[in-house]
mmCIF file of C-alpha atoms in Angstrom:
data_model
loop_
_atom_site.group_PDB
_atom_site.id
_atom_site.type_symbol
_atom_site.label_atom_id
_atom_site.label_comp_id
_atom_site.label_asym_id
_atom_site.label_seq_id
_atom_site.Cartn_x
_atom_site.Cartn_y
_atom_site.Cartn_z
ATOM 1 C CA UNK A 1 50.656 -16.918 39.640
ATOM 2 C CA UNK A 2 51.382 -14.104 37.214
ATOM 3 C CA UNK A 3 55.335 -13.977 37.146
ATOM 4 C CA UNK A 4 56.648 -10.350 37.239
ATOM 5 C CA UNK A 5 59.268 -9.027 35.269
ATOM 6 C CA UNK A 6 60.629 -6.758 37.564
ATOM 7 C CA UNK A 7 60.856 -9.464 40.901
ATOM 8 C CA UNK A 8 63.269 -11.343 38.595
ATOM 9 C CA UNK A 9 65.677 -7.885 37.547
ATOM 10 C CA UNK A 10 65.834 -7.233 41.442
ATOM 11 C CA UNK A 11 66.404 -10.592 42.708
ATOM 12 C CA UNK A 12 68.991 -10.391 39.718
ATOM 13 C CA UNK A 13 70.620 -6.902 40.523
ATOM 14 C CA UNK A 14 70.971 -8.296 44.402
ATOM 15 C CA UNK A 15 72.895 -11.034 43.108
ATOM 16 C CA UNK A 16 75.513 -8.716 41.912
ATOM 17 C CA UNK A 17 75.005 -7.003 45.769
ATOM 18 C CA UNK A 18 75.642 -9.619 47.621
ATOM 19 C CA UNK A 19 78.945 -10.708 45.833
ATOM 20 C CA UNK A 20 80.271 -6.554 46.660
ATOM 21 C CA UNK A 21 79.691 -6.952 50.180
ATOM 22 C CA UNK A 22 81.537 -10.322 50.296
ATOM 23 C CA UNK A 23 84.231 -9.235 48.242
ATOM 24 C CA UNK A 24 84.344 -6.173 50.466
ATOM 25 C CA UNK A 25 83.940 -7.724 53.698
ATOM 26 C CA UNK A 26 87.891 -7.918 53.790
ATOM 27 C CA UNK A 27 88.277 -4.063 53.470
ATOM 28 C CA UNK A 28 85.906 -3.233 56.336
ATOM 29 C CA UNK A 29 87.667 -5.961 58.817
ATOM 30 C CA UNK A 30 91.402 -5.164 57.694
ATOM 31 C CA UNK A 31 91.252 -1.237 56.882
ATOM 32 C CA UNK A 32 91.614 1.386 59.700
ATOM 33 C CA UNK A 33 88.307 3.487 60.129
ATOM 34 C CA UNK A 34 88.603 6.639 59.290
ATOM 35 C CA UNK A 35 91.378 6.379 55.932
ATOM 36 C CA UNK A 36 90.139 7.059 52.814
ATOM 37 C CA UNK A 37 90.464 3.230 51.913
ATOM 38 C CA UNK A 38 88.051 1.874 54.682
ATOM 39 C CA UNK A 39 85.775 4.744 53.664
ATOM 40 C CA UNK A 40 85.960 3.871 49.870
ATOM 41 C CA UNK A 41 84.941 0.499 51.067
ATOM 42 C CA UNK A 42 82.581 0.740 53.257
ATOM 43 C CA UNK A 43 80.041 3.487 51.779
ATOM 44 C CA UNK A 44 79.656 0.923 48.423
ATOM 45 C CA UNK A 45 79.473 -2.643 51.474
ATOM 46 C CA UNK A 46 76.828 -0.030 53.626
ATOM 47 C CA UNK A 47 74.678 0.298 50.482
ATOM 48 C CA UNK A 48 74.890 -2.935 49.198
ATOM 49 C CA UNK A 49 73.906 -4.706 52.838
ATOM 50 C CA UNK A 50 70.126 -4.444 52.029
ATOM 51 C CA UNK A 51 69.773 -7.542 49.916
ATOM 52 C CA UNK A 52 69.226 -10.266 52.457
ATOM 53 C CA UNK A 53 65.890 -8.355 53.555
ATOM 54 C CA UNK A 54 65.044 -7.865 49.637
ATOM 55 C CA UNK A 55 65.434 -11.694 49.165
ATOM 56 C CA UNK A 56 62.835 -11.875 52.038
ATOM 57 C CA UNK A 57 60.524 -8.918 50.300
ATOM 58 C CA UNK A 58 60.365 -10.301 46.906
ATOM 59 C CA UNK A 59 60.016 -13.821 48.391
ATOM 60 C CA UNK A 60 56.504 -12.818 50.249
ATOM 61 C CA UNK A 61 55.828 -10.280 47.115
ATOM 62 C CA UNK A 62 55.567 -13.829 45.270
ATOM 63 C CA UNK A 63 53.813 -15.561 47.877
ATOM 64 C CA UNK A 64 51.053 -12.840 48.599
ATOM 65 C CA UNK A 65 50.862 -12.828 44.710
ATOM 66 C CA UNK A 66 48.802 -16.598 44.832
ATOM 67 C CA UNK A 67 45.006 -16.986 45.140
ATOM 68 C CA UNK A 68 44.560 -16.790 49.088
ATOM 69 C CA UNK A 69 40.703 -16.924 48.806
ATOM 70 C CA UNK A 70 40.600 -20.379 48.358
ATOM 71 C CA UNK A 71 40.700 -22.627 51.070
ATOM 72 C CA UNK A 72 44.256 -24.348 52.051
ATOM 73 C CA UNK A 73 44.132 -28.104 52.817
ATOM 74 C CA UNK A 74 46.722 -30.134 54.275
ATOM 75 C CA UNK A 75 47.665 -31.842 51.275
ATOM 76 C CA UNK A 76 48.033 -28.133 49.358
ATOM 77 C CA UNK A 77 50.141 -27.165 51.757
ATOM 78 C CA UNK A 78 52.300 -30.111 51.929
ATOM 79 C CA UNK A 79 52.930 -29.567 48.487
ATOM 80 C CA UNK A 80 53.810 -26.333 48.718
ATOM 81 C CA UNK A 81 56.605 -26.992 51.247
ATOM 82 C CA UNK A 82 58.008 -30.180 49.460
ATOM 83 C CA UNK A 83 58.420 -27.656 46.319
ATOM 84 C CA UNK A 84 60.197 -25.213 48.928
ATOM 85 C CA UNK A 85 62.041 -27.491 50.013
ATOM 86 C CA UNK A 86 63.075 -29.519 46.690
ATOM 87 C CA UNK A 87 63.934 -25.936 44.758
ATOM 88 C CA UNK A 88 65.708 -24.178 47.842
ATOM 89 C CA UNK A 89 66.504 -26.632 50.371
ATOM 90 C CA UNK A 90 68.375 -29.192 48.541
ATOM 91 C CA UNK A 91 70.103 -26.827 46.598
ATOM 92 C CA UNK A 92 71.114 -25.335 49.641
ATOM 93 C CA UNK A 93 72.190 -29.151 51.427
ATOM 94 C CA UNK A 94 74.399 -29.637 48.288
ATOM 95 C CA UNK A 95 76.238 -26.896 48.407
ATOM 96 C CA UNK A 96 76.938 -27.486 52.089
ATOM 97 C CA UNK A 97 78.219 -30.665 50.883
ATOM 98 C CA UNK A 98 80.576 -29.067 48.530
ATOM 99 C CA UNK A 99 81.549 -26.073 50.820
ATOM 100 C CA UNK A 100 82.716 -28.227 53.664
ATOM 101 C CA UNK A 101 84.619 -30.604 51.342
ATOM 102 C CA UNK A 102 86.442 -27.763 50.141
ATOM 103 C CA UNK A 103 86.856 -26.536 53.458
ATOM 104 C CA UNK A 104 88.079 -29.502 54.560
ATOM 105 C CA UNK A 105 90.915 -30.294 52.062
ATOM 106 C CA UNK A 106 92.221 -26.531 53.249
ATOM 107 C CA UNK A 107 91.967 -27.369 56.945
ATOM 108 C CA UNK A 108 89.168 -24.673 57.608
ATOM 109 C CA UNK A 109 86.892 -27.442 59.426
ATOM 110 C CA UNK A 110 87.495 -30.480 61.663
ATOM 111 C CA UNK A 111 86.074 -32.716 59.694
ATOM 112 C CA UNK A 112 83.376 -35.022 61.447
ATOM 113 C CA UNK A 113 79.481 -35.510 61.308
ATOM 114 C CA UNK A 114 78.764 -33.323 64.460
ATOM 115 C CA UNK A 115 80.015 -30.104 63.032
ATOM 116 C CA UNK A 116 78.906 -30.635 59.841
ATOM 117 C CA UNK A 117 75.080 -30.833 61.125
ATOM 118 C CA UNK A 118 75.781 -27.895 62.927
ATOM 119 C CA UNK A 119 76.612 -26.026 59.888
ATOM 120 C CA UNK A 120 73.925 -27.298 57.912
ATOM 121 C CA UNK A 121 71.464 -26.708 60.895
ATOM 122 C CA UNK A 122 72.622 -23.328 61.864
ATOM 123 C CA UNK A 123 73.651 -21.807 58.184
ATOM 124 C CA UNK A 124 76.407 -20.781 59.577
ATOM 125 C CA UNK A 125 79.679 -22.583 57.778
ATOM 126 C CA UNK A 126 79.556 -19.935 54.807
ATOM 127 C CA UNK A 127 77.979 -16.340 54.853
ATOM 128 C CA UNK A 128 75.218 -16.939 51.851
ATOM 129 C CA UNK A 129 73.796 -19.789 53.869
ATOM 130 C CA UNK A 130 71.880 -18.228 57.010
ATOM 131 C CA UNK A 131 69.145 -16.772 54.141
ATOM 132 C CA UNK A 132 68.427 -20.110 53.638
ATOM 133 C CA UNK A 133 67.733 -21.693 57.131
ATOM 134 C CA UNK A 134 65.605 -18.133 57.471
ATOM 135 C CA UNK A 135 63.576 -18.236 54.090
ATOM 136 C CA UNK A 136 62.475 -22.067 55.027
ATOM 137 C CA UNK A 137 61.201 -20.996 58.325
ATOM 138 C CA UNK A 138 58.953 -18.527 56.625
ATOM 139 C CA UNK A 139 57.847 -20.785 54.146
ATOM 140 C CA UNK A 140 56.996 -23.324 56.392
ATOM 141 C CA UNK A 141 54.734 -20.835 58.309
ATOM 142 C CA UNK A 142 52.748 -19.973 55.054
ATOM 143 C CA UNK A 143 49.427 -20.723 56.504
ATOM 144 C CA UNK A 144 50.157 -17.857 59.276
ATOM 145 C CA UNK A 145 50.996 -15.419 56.190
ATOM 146 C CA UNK A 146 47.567 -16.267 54.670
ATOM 147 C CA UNK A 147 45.520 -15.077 57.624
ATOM 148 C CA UNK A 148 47.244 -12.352 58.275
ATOM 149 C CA UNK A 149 46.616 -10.514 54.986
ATOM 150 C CA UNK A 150 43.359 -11.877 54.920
ATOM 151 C CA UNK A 151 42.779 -10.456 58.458
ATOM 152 C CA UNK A 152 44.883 -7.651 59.741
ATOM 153 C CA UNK A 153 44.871 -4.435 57.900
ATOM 154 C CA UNK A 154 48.561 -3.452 56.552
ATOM 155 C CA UNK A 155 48.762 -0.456 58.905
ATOM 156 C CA UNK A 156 48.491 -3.090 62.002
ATOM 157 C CA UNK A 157 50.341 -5.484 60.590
ATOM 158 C CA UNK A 158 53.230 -3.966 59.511
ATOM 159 C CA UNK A 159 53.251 -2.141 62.910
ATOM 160 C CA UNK A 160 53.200 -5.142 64.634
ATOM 161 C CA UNK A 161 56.097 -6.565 62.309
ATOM 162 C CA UNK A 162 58.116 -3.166 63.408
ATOM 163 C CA UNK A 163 57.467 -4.042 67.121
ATOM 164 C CA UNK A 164 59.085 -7.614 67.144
ATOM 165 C CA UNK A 165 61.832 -6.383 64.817
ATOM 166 C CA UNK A 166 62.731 -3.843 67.231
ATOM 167 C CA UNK A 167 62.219 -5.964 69.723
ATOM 168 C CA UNK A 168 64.420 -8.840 68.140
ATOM 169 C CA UNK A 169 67.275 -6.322 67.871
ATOM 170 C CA UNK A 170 67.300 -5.736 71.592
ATOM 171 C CA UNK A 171 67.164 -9.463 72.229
ATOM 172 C CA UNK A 172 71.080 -10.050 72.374
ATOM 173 C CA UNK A 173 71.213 -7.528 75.576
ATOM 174 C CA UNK A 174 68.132 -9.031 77.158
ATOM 175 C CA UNK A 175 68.898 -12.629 76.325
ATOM 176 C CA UNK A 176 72.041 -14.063 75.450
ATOM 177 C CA UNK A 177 70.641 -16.380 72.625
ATOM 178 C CA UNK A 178 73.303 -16.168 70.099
ATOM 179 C CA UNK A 179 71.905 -17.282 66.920
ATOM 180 C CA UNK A 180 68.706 -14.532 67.323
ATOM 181 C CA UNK A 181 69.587 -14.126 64.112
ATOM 182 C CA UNK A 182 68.887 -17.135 62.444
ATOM 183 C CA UNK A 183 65.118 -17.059 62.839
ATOM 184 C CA UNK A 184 62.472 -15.419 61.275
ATOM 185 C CA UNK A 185 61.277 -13.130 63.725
ATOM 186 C CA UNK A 186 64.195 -10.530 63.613
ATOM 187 C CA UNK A 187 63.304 -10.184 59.763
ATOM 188 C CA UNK A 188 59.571 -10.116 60.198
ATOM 189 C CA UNK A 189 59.130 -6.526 59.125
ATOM 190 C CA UNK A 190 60.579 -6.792 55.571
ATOM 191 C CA UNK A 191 58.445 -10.257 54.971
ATOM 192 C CA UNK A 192 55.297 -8.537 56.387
ATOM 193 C CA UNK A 193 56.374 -5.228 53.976
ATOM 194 C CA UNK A 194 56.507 -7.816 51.416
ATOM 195 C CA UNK A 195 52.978 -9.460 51.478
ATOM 196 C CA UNK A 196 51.024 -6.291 51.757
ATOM 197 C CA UNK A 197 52.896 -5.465 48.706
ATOM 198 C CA UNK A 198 52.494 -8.612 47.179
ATOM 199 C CA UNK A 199 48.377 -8.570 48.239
ATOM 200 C CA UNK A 200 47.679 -4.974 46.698
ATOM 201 C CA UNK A 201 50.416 -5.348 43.652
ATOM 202 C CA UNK A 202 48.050 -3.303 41.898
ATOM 203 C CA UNK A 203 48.158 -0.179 43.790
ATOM 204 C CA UNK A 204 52.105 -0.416 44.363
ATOM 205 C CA UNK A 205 52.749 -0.587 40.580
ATOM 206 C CA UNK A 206 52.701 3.437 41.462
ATOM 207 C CA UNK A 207 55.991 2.699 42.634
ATOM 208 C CA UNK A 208 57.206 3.328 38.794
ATOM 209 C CA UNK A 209 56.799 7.109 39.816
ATOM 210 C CA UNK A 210 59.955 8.864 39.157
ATOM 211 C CA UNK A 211 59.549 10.943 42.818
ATOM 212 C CA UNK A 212 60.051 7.604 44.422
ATOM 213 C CA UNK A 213 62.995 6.179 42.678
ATOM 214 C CA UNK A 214 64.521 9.963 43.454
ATOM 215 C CA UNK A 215 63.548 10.353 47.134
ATOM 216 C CA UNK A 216 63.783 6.808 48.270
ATOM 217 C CA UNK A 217 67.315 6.265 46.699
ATOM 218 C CA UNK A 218 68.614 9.466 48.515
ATOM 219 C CA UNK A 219 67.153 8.632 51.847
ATOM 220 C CA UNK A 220 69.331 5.535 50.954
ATOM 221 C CA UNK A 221 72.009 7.632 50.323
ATOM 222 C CA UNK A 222 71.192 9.983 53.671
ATOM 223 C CA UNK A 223 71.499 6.640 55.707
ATOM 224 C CA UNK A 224 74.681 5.187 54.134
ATOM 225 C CA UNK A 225 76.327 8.542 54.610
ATOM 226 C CA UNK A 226 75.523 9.128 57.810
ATOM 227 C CA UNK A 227 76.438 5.422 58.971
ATOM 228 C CA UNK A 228 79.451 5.620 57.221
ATOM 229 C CA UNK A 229 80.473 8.925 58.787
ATOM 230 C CA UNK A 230 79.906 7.587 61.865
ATOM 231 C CA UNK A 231 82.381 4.981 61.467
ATOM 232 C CA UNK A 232 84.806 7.085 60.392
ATOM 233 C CA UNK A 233 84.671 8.947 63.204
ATOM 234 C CA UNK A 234 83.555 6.614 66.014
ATOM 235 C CA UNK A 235 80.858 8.793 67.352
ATOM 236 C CA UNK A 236 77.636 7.242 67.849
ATOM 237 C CA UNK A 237 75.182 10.210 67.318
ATOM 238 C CA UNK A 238 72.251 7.379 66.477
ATOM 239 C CA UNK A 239 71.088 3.471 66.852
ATOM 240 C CA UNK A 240 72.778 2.206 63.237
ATOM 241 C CA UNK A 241 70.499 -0.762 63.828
ATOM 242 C CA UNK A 242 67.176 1.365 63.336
ATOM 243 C CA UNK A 243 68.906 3.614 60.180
ATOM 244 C CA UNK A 244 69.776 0.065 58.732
ATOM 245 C CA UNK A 245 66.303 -0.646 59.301
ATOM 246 C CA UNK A 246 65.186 2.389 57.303
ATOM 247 C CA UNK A 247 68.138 2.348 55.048
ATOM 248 C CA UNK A 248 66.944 -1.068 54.113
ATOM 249 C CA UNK A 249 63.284 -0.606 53.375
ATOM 250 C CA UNK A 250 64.679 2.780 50.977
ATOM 251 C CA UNK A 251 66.551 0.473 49.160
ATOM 252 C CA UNK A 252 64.358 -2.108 48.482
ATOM 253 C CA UNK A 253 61.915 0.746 47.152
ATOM 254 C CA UNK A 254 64.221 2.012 45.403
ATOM 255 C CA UNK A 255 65.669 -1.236 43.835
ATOM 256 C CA UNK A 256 61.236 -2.001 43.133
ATOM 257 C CA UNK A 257 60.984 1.293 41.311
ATOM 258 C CA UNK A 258 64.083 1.062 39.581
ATOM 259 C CA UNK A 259 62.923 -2.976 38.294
ATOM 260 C CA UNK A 260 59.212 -1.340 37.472
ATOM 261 C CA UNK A 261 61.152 0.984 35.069
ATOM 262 C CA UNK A 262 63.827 -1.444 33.329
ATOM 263 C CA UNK A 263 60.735 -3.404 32.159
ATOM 264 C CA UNK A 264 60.302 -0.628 29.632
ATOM 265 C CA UNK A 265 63.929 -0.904 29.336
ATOM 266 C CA UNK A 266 65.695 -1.529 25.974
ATOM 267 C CA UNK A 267 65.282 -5.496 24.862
ATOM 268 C CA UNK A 268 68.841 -6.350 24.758
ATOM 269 C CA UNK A 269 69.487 -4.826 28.258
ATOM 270 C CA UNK A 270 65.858 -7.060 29.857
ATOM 271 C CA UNK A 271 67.366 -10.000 28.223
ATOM 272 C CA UNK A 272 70.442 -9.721 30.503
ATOM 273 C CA UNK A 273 68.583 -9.484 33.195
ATOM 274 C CA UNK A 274 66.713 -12.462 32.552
ATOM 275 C CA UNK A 275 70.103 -14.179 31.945
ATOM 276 C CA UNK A 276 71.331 -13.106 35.689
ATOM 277 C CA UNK A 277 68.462 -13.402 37.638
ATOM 278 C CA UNK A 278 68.271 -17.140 36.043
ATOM 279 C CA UNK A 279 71.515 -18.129 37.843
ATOM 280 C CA UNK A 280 70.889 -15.946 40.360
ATOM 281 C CA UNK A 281 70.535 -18.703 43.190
ATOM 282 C CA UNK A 282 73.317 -20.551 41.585
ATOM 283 C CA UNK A 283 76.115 -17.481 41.912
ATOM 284 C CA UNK A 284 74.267 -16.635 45.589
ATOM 285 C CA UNK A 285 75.254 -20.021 46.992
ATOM 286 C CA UNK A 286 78.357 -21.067 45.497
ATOM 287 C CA UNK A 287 80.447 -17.677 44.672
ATOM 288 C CA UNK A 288 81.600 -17.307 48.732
ATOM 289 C CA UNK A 289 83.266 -20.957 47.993
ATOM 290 C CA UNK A 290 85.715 -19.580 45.268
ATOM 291 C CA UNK A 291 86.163 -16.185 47.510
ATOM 292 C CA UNK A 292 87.546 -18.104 50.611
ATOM 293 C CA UNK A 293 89.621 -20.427 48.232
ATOM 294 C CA UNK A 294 91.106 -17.465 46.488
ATOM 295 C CA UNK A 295 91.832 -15.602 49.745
ATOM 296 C CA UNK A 296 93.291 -18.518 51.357
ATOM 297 C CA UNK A 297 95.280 -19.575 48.441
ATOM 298 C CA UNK A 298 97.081 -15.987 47.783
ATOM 299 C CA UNK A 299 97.292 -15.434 51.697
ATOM 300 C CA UNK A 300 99.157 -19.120 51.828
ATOM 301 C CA UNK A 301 101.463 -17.536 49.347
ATOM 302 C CA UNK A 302 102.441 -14.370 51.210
ATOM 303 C CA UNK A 303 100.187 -12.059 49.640
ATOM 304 C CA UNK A 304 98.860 -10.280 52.520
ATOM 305 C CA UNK A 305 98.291 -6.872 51.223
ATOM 306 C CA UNK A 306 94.599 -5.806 51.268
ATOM 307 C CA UNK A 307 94.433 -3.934 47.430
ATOM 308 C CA UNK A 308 95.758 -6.995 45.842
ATOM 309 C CA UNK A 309 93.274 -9.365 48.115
ATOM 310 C CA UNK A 310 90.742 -7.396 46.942
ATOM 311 C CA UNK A 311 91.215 -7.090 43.552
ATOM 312 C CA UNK A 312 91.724 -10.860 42.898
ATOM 313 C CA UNK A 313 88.425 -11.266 44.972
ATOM 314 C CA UNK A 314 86.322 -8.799 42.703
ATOM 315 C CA UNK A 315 88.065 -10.830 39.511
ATOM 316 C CA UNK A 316 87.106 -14.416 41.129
ATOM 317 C CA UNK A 317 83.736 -13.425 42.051
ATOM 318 C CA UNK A 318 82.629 -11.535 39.725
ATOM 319 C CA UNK A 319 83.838 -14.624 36.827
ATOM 320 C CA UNK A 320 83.806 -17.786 37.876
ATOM 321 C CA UNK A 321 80.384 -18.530 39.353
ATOM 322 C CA UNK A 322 78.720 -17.527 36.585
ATOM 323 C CA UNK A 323 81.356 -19.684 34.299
ATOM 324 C CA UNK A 324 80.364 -22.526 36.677
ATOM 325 C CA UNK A 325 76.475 -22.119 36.085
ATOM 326 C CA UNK A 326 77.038 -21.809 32.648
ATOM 327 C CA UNK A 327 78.782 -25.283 32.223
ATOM 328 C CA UNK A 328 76.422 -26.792 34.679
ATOM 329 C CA UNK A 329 73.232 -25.369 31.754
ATOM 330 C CA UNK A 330 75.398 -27.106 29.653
ATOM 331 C CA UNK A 331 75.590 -30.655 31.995
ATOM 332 C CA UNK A 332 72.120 -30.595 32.556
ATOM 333 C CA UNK A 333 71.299 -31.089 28.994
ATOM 334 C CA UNK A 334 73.017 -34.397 29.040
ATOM 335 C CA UNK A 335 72.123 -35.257 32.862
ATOM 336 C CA UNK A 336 68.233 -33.938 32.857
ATOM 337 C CA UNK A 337 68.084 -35.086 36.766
ATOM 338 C CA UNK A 338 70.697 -32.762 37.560
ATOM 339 C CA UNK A 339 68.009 -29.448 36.552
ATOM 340 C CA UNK A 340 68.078 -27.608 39.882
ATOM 341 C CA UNK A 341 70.184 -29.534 42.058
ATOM 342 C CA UNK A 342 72.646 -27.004 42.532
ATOM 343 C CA UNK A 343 70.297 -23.940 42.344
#
């Protein structure tokens, strides 16, 4: 499989994403709507809140990338998952390990076997983690993937995809199943997006034209604004679930064009990339570990304000995962079993 430049900058940009609408996540439970502060806030979390369903994308943009016209035996795909599971899995089991550790020395969590399964089952003991228990589940169904592209044209199956994701977001007032969430069906549309994509790379490389980077980063825009007025205000003019549905697919178009372009992008600025979207995975998993230790260990000490919370979050956050990849490089060297333990 060919890698491509520009998977890696937007796998690397959402990195940065995801660690906004963490830090931010405080702002948008604590602010009034309506102030100037929750808007501030939530505008920059609203446009940020796409990169869950990008992880998907570029994950099946990579997978629809492989040769698909040869046959798939058992033992092929075997192998396949035990490299899913050995680079994303166990990474992912570790950190679980650390989180509830941590979590457990500050009296956040009980403590015993029973809940800790639960977490590690469910994703649910830190907010990174649900990705992971959702990514596996399409992995595993990687055989279903292939005959689909193979089979279904991408105007029926990413209609299809639409249905059950509609359908998926209407599932909590149908059915009270409460973790509807956690599998892969609710996300199917921006996996299915992803492998048509991934199957006709080609054609999409069009994506570099400067008319969609403009239009599909304002419809972005459009659908922030108009969610985020909406809050403000508390009148429900429209479904947010179906603009975050549209929202999302802008901005993963116009994150793709954006990547397309940077690869003509100045050497110095590429090779940052590269450096980020390298501990990408790393800073994903661990960085909500030093954001609930920093929170709790300022709120233990009175601070209670939210500006000050939030500043020492962005400062945390923004520092000290990537400090903690960068000695773990420098472990690994020394400890060569270590290489992608942690991500």
């Amino acid at each position: 499989m060919v890698r491509r430049q520009e998977l890696s900058y937007m796998n690397a940009l959402a990195s940065l994403a995801v660690i906004l609408i963490h830090v931010l996540s405080l702002g948008i439970s604590s602010l009034t709507p309506g102030t100037w502060q929750s808007v501030a806030v939530y505008l920059p979390w609203r446009l940020a809140a796409f990169v869950v369903p990008m992880f998907l994308y570029t994950g099946a943009v990579k997978m629809a990338m492989q040769v698909w016209d040869k046959p798939l035996g058992l033992r092929d795909y075997l192998g396949y998952c035990l490299r899913r599971i050995q680079k994303i899995y166990l990474p992912y089991v570790l950190w679980v390990v650390i989180y509830y550790l941590a979590f457990w020395v500050i009296h956040y969590v009980r403590g015993d076997w029973g809940e800790f399964f639960s977490y590690l089952w469910l994703g649910n003991l830190s907010s990174p983690f649900y990705y992971i228990v959702i990514v596996m589940q399409f992995y595993f169904l990687m055989p279903l993937w292939r005959w689909t592209v193979r089979h279904l044209s991408p105007f029926v199956g990413i209609s299809l995809s639409l249905l059950v994701t509609l359908f998926m977001q209407q599932l909590p007032a149908l059915l009270p199943f409460p973790y509807y969430d956690r599998i892969f069906p609710t996300y199917l549309l921006f996996w299915m997006a992803g492998l048509y994509v991934g199957r006709y790379y080609r054609g999409v490389r069009l994506l570099r034209n400067g008319w969609n980077l403009v239009l599909a980063g304002a419809g972005a825009l459009f659908c922030a604004g108009l969610a985020c007025w909406q809050y403000a205000t508390r009148q429900w003019v429209v479904n947010l679930d179906l603009i975050k549905l549209c929202a999302d697919l802008l901005s993963i178009f116009f994150l793709h064009s954006l990547c397309l372009s940077l690869t003509r992008a100045p050497q110095r600025l590429q090779s940052l990339l590269a450096k980020l979207s390298e501990c990408s995975f790393f800073v994903y998993l661990s960085h909500c570990l030093f954001l609930t230790l920093i929170t709790a260990f300022l709120q233990n000490r009175g601070v209670t304000s939210v500006g000050p919370l939030l500043a020492a979050r962005f400062a945390v956050c923004y520092t000290f995962p990537f400090l903690c990849y960068w000695i773990y490089r420098k472990m690994t060297r020394y400890l060569p079993f270590a290489r992608g333990l942690l991500g």
